[in-house]
Amino acid sequence: MSPHSESPIVSGRDSTPERSSDPELISFRAGYDFELDPFQIEACEALENGDGVLVCAPTGAGKTVVGEFAVHLALQQGRKCFYTAPIKALSNQKYGDLAARHGRANVGLLTGDNAVNPDAPIVVMTTEVLRNMLYVGSPALIGLGYVVMDEVHYLADRFRGAVWEEVIIHLSPNVRLVSLSATVSNAEEFAAWLVTVRGHTRVVVSEDRPVPLWQHMFIGPRVYDLFATDRAAATLEVDPELVRAIHEQERRLVGPAVTGSRDRDRRGRRQRGRSSYPQRSGPAHRFRPLDRPSAIAQLDRGGLLPAIVFVFSRAGCDAAVTQCVRAGLRLTGKAERDAIRAIATRHTESIPDADLGVLGYFEWLDALGAGVAAHHAGLIPAFKETVEEAFAAGLVRAVFATETLALGINMPARSVVLERLIKYNGEGHVDLTPGDYTQLTGRAGRRGIDLEGHAVVAWSPGIDPTKVAGLASTRTFPLRSSFRPSYNMAVNLVGQLGRAESLRLLESSFAQFQADRAVVGLVTQIERNTEAMRGYAASMACDRGDVTGYAALRREVSDLEARLSRADRAARRAEAAASLERLRRGDVILVPEGRRSGMGVVVEMGRGSGGHRGSAALGGLPTVLTVDRRLHTLTPVDVNGPVEHLGAMRIPTTFDLHSPRSRRDLASSLRNLALGDSRRAADRRSAALEDADLARLRRALRDHPCHHCPDREEHARWAQRHRKLARENDGLRQRVEARRHTVARTFARVIRVLQQLGYLGAELDGDPADTGPRVTDRGRRLGRIWAEADLLVAECVHAGIWRDLPPAELAAVVSCAVFEPRRTDPPAAHVPAAIDGVLVETRRIWDALTDAEHAAGIEATRRLDAGFSWPILRWARGESLGVALAAADSSAAGGSMGEEGMPAGDFVRWCKQVTDLLDQIAAVAPKRLASTARAAVAAINRGVVAAATAS
């Protein structure tokens, strides 16, 4: 790490001259058939001059050209360049691009489950692979000169973001870092952090899209402009024609068929006596969602294909393709269909015919041949890669996709359609953010092909065009760190650097950098408040005495009065309820206060919850006849305090509370009673408020010299402002303390758990050479387990509870530490009997681990989930793909699968996750378990799973 915090940051704003005098850049530009943009030239010049660079530009702007220049420099200098990407699909795509440009002999690929030419000078890899290399000190790092971190804004990812920061912090100071990011509003802040940990770094920001993007909305079958069409004025006003079209649609939706939030608004207004929609004499129309085949046909007629339609639902994507095929939509000719079939055959040739039948290959291929396809995580990799290649070649014209397509894969289109402005984020349905909107619509407009791109939002009731306009025009997307120390990170850091140096390294994270910057703002606010308080102190000064002490007395009096008042109200409510509970028929009472105040007699007790008449204690309330012959039921709310029991009178057996004559006679008898002085109790209660402490404080207040100052109220107001700021400063100081050393505190808690469980030794006192706890043999094994549940897996391996399992059963148990259901509240999965006993032991270890985590104040390790245990058990035992998919419990595995079980794409992905963890176990476990883990990997890697590994 290079602590050159004084290094300058130059913020580029497309101001660099178009021509460059740097020799390598001139050579590099000669290999392209287009002119580089100013921001690309600026970033490349910075690289050639020896600086690191951070490039922030919109999707499709050509940021990767800067990364390719780093590759060029590495080859020219005889050094290595690692090109990292966040996801395997993007790694594969970039590998193909670089291999085509520089030759396959010079380019390698490492994605965890795939290793191609790993000793090449240029290696494309996932970011996790590079992180792991850094921790183990891989020899492959020798000669490394450049690292390209594509999509570096992934460091904000809640689950994987820490990996990016680990790599940035751990890389050798001699490595030039090329960070490529989507446009973020705090690029300068991120670059300032890069300067502190990497040295000289140039930030180059471009907010210009190379292909202009125009915004539209679908209203029924027609596409309207979102903004007024005076493009020369670049106005951001909503197009009046669009507003009129929406109002017309709303007028047609009068009646019970209205859907969405406007329907709820309309019902609310109708309850208040008015409707939000003009009334029409004709029948109501039901809102119909976007007709997908018609929408695609409309885009085709308008010359807006190819298009990506974001549906945000896997089932919705598949349904859209089915609808288009059934509607007879054909977007391809014979030559295009033949080319599509050739691509599909090449990608699926390693998949057995039996598996292809289970996967619905022929129905999928038929739709693909028509030019329409789905793209989502439920598809196997071979299907997704076919769609990506055919779409990039212009053969597939319409793709219905979930949000995952927007995460880095290079699939630009002429148009992007958003069916909804709501997505499911894994926990609930949430509105799209401006960042989401920009990421999704950024696919529209192919550089070098399209003169302009088009983003289209489908209208539905409840969508306000001004909201869409706000999403389209907002450009504030701050990058926030998600970094936190993990168990694996802790043992690796302590083992390499010792505890003290590890702490120093962790405190250089972007997470702590942002926390410290926030502290600077808080401290500044404290200083401003303190300065203002000095002025307030001068304004509240009094020549008669200490205003601060006088103001404190006033607060004490006020606070005590409030406490007594609250206590009195609470006591009165309790006493009121108790007094009503004690009443019986014939009791004569006085209600001292409240809306039912006055004298009365209880003529009936209401039925209790048990169905019998009696006292209020049984749930009944008294019905009282007043002296003016009125009847009412008393509740604690009505009386504002306890009722006074004044005596009792006999209620005639012939009394009928529904009879006016009976009520009149009884009220007359009530008036004639000698009631005595009925107000004495109320007077006693009111006198009780004069608490002795309150009386003492009031005397002290009256005796204070400042009490008689003619300006005392003015002084008191300044004193109140002074105190308000003082209290605000107290809160700010607490926030400052909470933000300082946040990463270090978390690291200390992680260390405590690792020491308690034997992964780190105890601290050695009195040894000046000691740098902290020593990593034990168990700790070194943990350092090679990279799973989210790393410590749980290490504990199970150490305890030996998985040692005697056969390969298929081991895979099933390990899956419980990996699998996460798509639903947040799935029902408990049915556990195979073959692993039930071992899974009970595994859960006991999890319980003990989470107890230790809770005691240390650490977020608990994620709960085990057996939702994938049946599918992988059957697959690892050699059963067919159809049997394995059907074995998934639909609710435990994420829902919406029906009788067909788990989607094949999910099945393959979880199989790869399990084999990845099994490989790690094989590397650290005793011989017997390691052998079983390798056998389990071999059993799983067949058919569609093996095909996904090879792709």
Coordinates of C-alpha atoms in Angstrom, one line a residue, residues 72-291:
H72 CA -1.8 -3.0 -24.3
L73 CA 0.7 -1.3 -21.9
A74 CA 1.3 -4.6 -20.0
L75 CA 2.0 -6.5 -23.2
Q76 CA 4.3 -3.7 -24.5
Q77 CA 6.2 -3.5 -21.2
G78 CA 6.5 -7.3 -20.7
R79 CA 4.3 -7.3 -17.6
K80 CA 1.1 -8.9 -16.6
C81 CA -2.4 -7.4 -16.5
F82 CA -5.3 -8.9 -14.6
Y83 CA -8.8 -7.9 -15.8
T84 CA -11.4 -8.5 -13.1
A85 CA -15.1 -8.5 -13.5
P86 CA -17.9 -9.0 -10.9
I87 CA -19.7 -11.9 -12.6
K88 CA -18.7 -15.0 -14.5
A89 CA -20.7 -14.1 -17.6
L90 CA -18.9 -10.8 -17.9
S91 CA -15.6 -12.5 -17.4
N92 CA -16.3 -15.0 -20.2
Q93 CA -17.4 -12.2 -22.5
K94 CA -14.3 -10.1 -21.8
Y95 CA -12.1 -13.2 -22.3
G96 CA -13.6 -13.7 -25.7
D97 CA -13.0 -10.0 -26.7
L98 CA -9.4 -9.9 -25.5
A99 CA -8.6 -13.3 -27.0
A100 CA -9.9 -12.1 -30.4
R101 CA -7.8 -9.0 -30.2
H102 CA -4.5 -10.3 -28.7
G103 CA -4.6 -14.1 -29.5
R104 CA -5.6 -16.9 -27.3
A105 CA -2.0 -17.7 -26.4
N106 CA -1.8 -14.3 -24.6
V107 CA -5.1 -14.4 -22.7
G108 CA -6.2 -16.6 -19.8
L109 CA -9.4 -17.1 -17.8
L110 CA -10.0 -17.8 -14.1
T111 CA -13.5 -17.9 -12.7
G112 CA -13.3 -20.3 -9.8
D113 CA -14.7 -23.2 -11.7
N114 CA -12.9 -22.6 -15.0
A115 CA -9.1 -22.2 -15.7
V116 CA -7.9 -21.5 -19.2
N117 CA -4.2 -20.6 -19.8
P118 CA -3.8 -19.2 -16.3
D119 CA -0.1 -18.4 -16.9
A120 CA -0.8 -16.0 -19.8
P121 CA 0.3 -12.4 -19.5
I122 CA -3.3 -11.3 -19.6
V123 CA -5.8 -13.1 -17.4
V124 CA -9.5 -12.3 -17.0
M125 CA -10.9 -13.3 -13.7
T126 CA -13.6 -12.7 -11.2
T127 CA -12.7 -10.3 -8.4
E128 CA -13.0 -13.0 -5.8
V129 CA -10.3 -15.1 -7.6
L130 CA -7.8 -12.1 -7.4
R131 CA -8.7 -11.6 -3.7
N132 CA -7.9 -15.2 -2.9
M133 CA -4.6 -15.0 -4.8
L134 CA -3.6 -12.0 -2.7
Y135 CA -4.3 -13.7 0.6
V136 CA -2.3 -16.9 -0.3
G137 CA 0.5 -15.0 -2.0
S138 CA 0.1 -16.7 -5.3
P139 CA 3.2 -16.8 -7.5
A140 CA 1.0 -15.6 -10.4
L141 CA 1.2 -12.1 -8.8
I142 CA 4.9 -11.9 -9.8
G143 CA 5.3 -9.4 -12.6
L144 CA 1.8 -8.0 -12.2
G145 CA 1.8 -4.4 -13.5
Y146 CA -1.8 -3.5 -14.1
V147 CA -5.2 -4.5 -12.6
V148 CA -8.4 -3.5 -14.3
M149 CA -11.4 -3.5 -11.9
D150 CA -14.5 -3.4 -14.2
E151 CA -17.8 -2.3 -12.6
V152 CA -15.9 -1.2 -9.4
H153 CA -19.1 0.4 -8.1
Y154 CA -19.9 -3.2 -7.1
L155 CA -18.1 -2.4 -3.8
A156 CA -21.5 -1.0 -2.7
D157 CA -23.0 -4.5 -3.0
R158 CA -24.3 -5.6 0.4
F159 CA -23.0 -9.2 0.1
R160 CA -19.9 -9.1 -2.1
G161 CA -18.8 -5.5 -2.0
A162 CA -16.0 -6.0 0.6
V163 CA -14.0 -8.1 -2.0
W164 CA -13.3 -5.0 -4.1
E165 CA -12.0 -3.0 -1.1
E166 CA -9.8 -6.0 0.0
V167 CA -8.2 -6.1 -3.5
I168 CA -7.6 -2.4 -3.7
I169 CA -6.0 -2.3 -0.2
H170 CA -3.9 -5.4 -0.7
L171 CA -2.4 -4.8 -4.1
S172 CA 1.3 -4.0 -4.3
P173 CA 2.0 -0.3 -4.6
N174 CA 3.8 -1.0 -7.9
V175 CA 0.6 -2.2 -9.5
R176 CA -1.3 0.5 -11.5
L177 CA -5.1 0.3 -10.8
V178 CA -7.6 1.0 -13.5
S179 CA -11.1 1.4 -11.9
L180 CA -14.1 1.5 -14.2
S181 CA -17.4 2.6 -12.7
A182 CA -20.9 3.7 -13.7
T183 CA -21.5 7.4 -13.1
V184 CA -21.7 8.1 -9.4
S185 CA -22.2 11.5 -7.7
N186 CA -19.3 11.1 -5.2
A187 CA -16.6 10.1 -7.7
E188 CA -14.2 12.7 -6.2
E189 CA -14.7 11.2 -2.7
F190 CA -14.0 7.7 -4.0
A191 CA -10.9 9.0 -5.9
A192 CA -9.7 10.8 -2.7
W193 CA -9.8 7.4 -0.9
L194 CA -7.9 5.7 -3.8
V195 CA -5.2 8.4 -3.5
T196 CA -4.8 7.6 0.2
V197 CA -4.3 3.8 -0.4
R198 CA -2.9 3.6 -4.0
G199 CA -1.0 6.9 -4.5
H200 CA -1.3 9.1 -7.6
T201 CA -4.8 8.5 -9.1
R202 CA -6.5 10.5 -11.8
V203 CA -10.3 10.7 -11.8
V204 CA -11.9 11.1 -15.2
V205 CA -15.6 11.7 -15.2
S206 CA -17.8 11.8 -18.3
E207 CA -21.6 12.4 -18.0
D208 CA -22.2 12.4 -21.8
R209 CA -23.7 9.4 -23.5
P210 CA -22.2 8.7 -26.9
V211 CA -25.6 7.8 -28.2
P212 CA -28.4 10.3 -27.1
L213 CA -31.2 8.7 -25.1
W214 CA -34.8 9.8 -25.6
Q215 CA -37.5 9.0 -23.0
H216 CA -41.0 7.7 -23.9
M217 CA -44.1 6.1 -22.4
F218 CA -46.4 3.4 -23.7
I219 CA -50.1 4.4 -23.4
G220 CA -52.1 1.5 -24.8
P221 CA -50.6 0.6 -28.2
R222 CA -49.0 4.0 -28.8
V223 CA -45.6 5.4 -27.8
Y224 CA -45.5 9.0 -26.5
D225 CA -42.6 11.3 -25.8
L226 CA -42.0 11.8 -22.0
F227 CA -40.6 15.2 -22.4
A228 CA -41.8 18.1 -24.5
T229 CA -40.2 17.7 -27.9
D230 CA -38.2 20.9 -28.1
R231 CA -34.9 19.0 -28.1
A232 CA -32.9 22.1 -29.0
A233 CA -34.0 23.7 -25.7
A234 CA -33.3 20.4 -23.8
T235 CA -36.5 21.0 -21.8
L236 CA -37.4 18.6 -19.0
E237 CA -41.1 19.5 -19.0
V238 CA -43.5 16.6 -19.3
D239 CA -45.0 16.5 -22.8
P240 CA -48.6 17.9 -22.7
E241 CA -49.8 15.4 -25.2
L242 CA -48.7 12.6 -22.9
V243 CA -50.5 14.2 -20.0
R244 CA -53.7 14.4 -22.1
A245 CA -53.4 10.8 -23.2
I246 CA -53.1 9.7 -19.5
H247 CA -56.1 11.8 -18.5
E248 CA -58.1 10.2 -21.3
Q249 CA -57.1 6.7 -20.1
E250 CA -58.1 7.6 -16.6
R251 CA -61.5 8.9 -17.7
R252 CA -62.1 5.6 -19.4
L253 CA -61.4 3.7 -16.2
V254 CA -64.4 4.9 -14.2
G255 CA -65.9 2.1 -12.1
P256 CA -64.9 -0.9 -10.1
A257 CA -62.5 -2.1 -12.8
V258 CA -59.9 0.5 -11.9
T259 CA -56.7 -0.9 -10.5
G260 CA -53.6 0.4 -8.8
S261 CA -53.0 3.2 -6.3
R262 CA -55.3 5.6 -8.2
D263 CA -58.1 3.2 -7.6
R264 CA -57.5 3.5 -3.8
D265 CA -57.4 7.3 -4.1
R266 CA -60.7 7.2 -6.0
R267 CA -62.4 5.1 -3.3
G268 CA -61.1 7.4 -0.6
R269 CA -62.4 10.5 -2.4
R270 CA -65.8 8.8 -3.0
Q271 CA -66.1 8.1 0.7
R272 CA -65.6 11.8 1.3
G273 CA -68.4 12.7 -1.2
R274 CA -66.4 13.3 -4.4
S275 CA -64.8 11.3 -7.2
S276 CA -61.4 11.9 -8.7
Y277 CA -62.6 10.9 -12.2
P278 CA -65.3 12.6 -14.3
Q279 CA -68.4 10.5 -14.5
R280 CA -69.4 9.1 -17.9
S281 CA -72.6 7.6 -19.0
G282 CA -71.0 4.7 -20.9
P283 CA -69.7 1.5 -19.4
A284 CA -66.5 1.3 -17.3
H285 CA -63.3 -0.1 -19.0
R286 CA -61.0 -2.5 -17.3
F287 CA -57.3 -1.5 -17.4
R288 CA -55.3 -4.0 -19.5
P289 CA -51.6 -4.3 -18.9
L290 CA -49.1 -4.0 -21.8
D291 CA -50.0 -6.3 -24.6

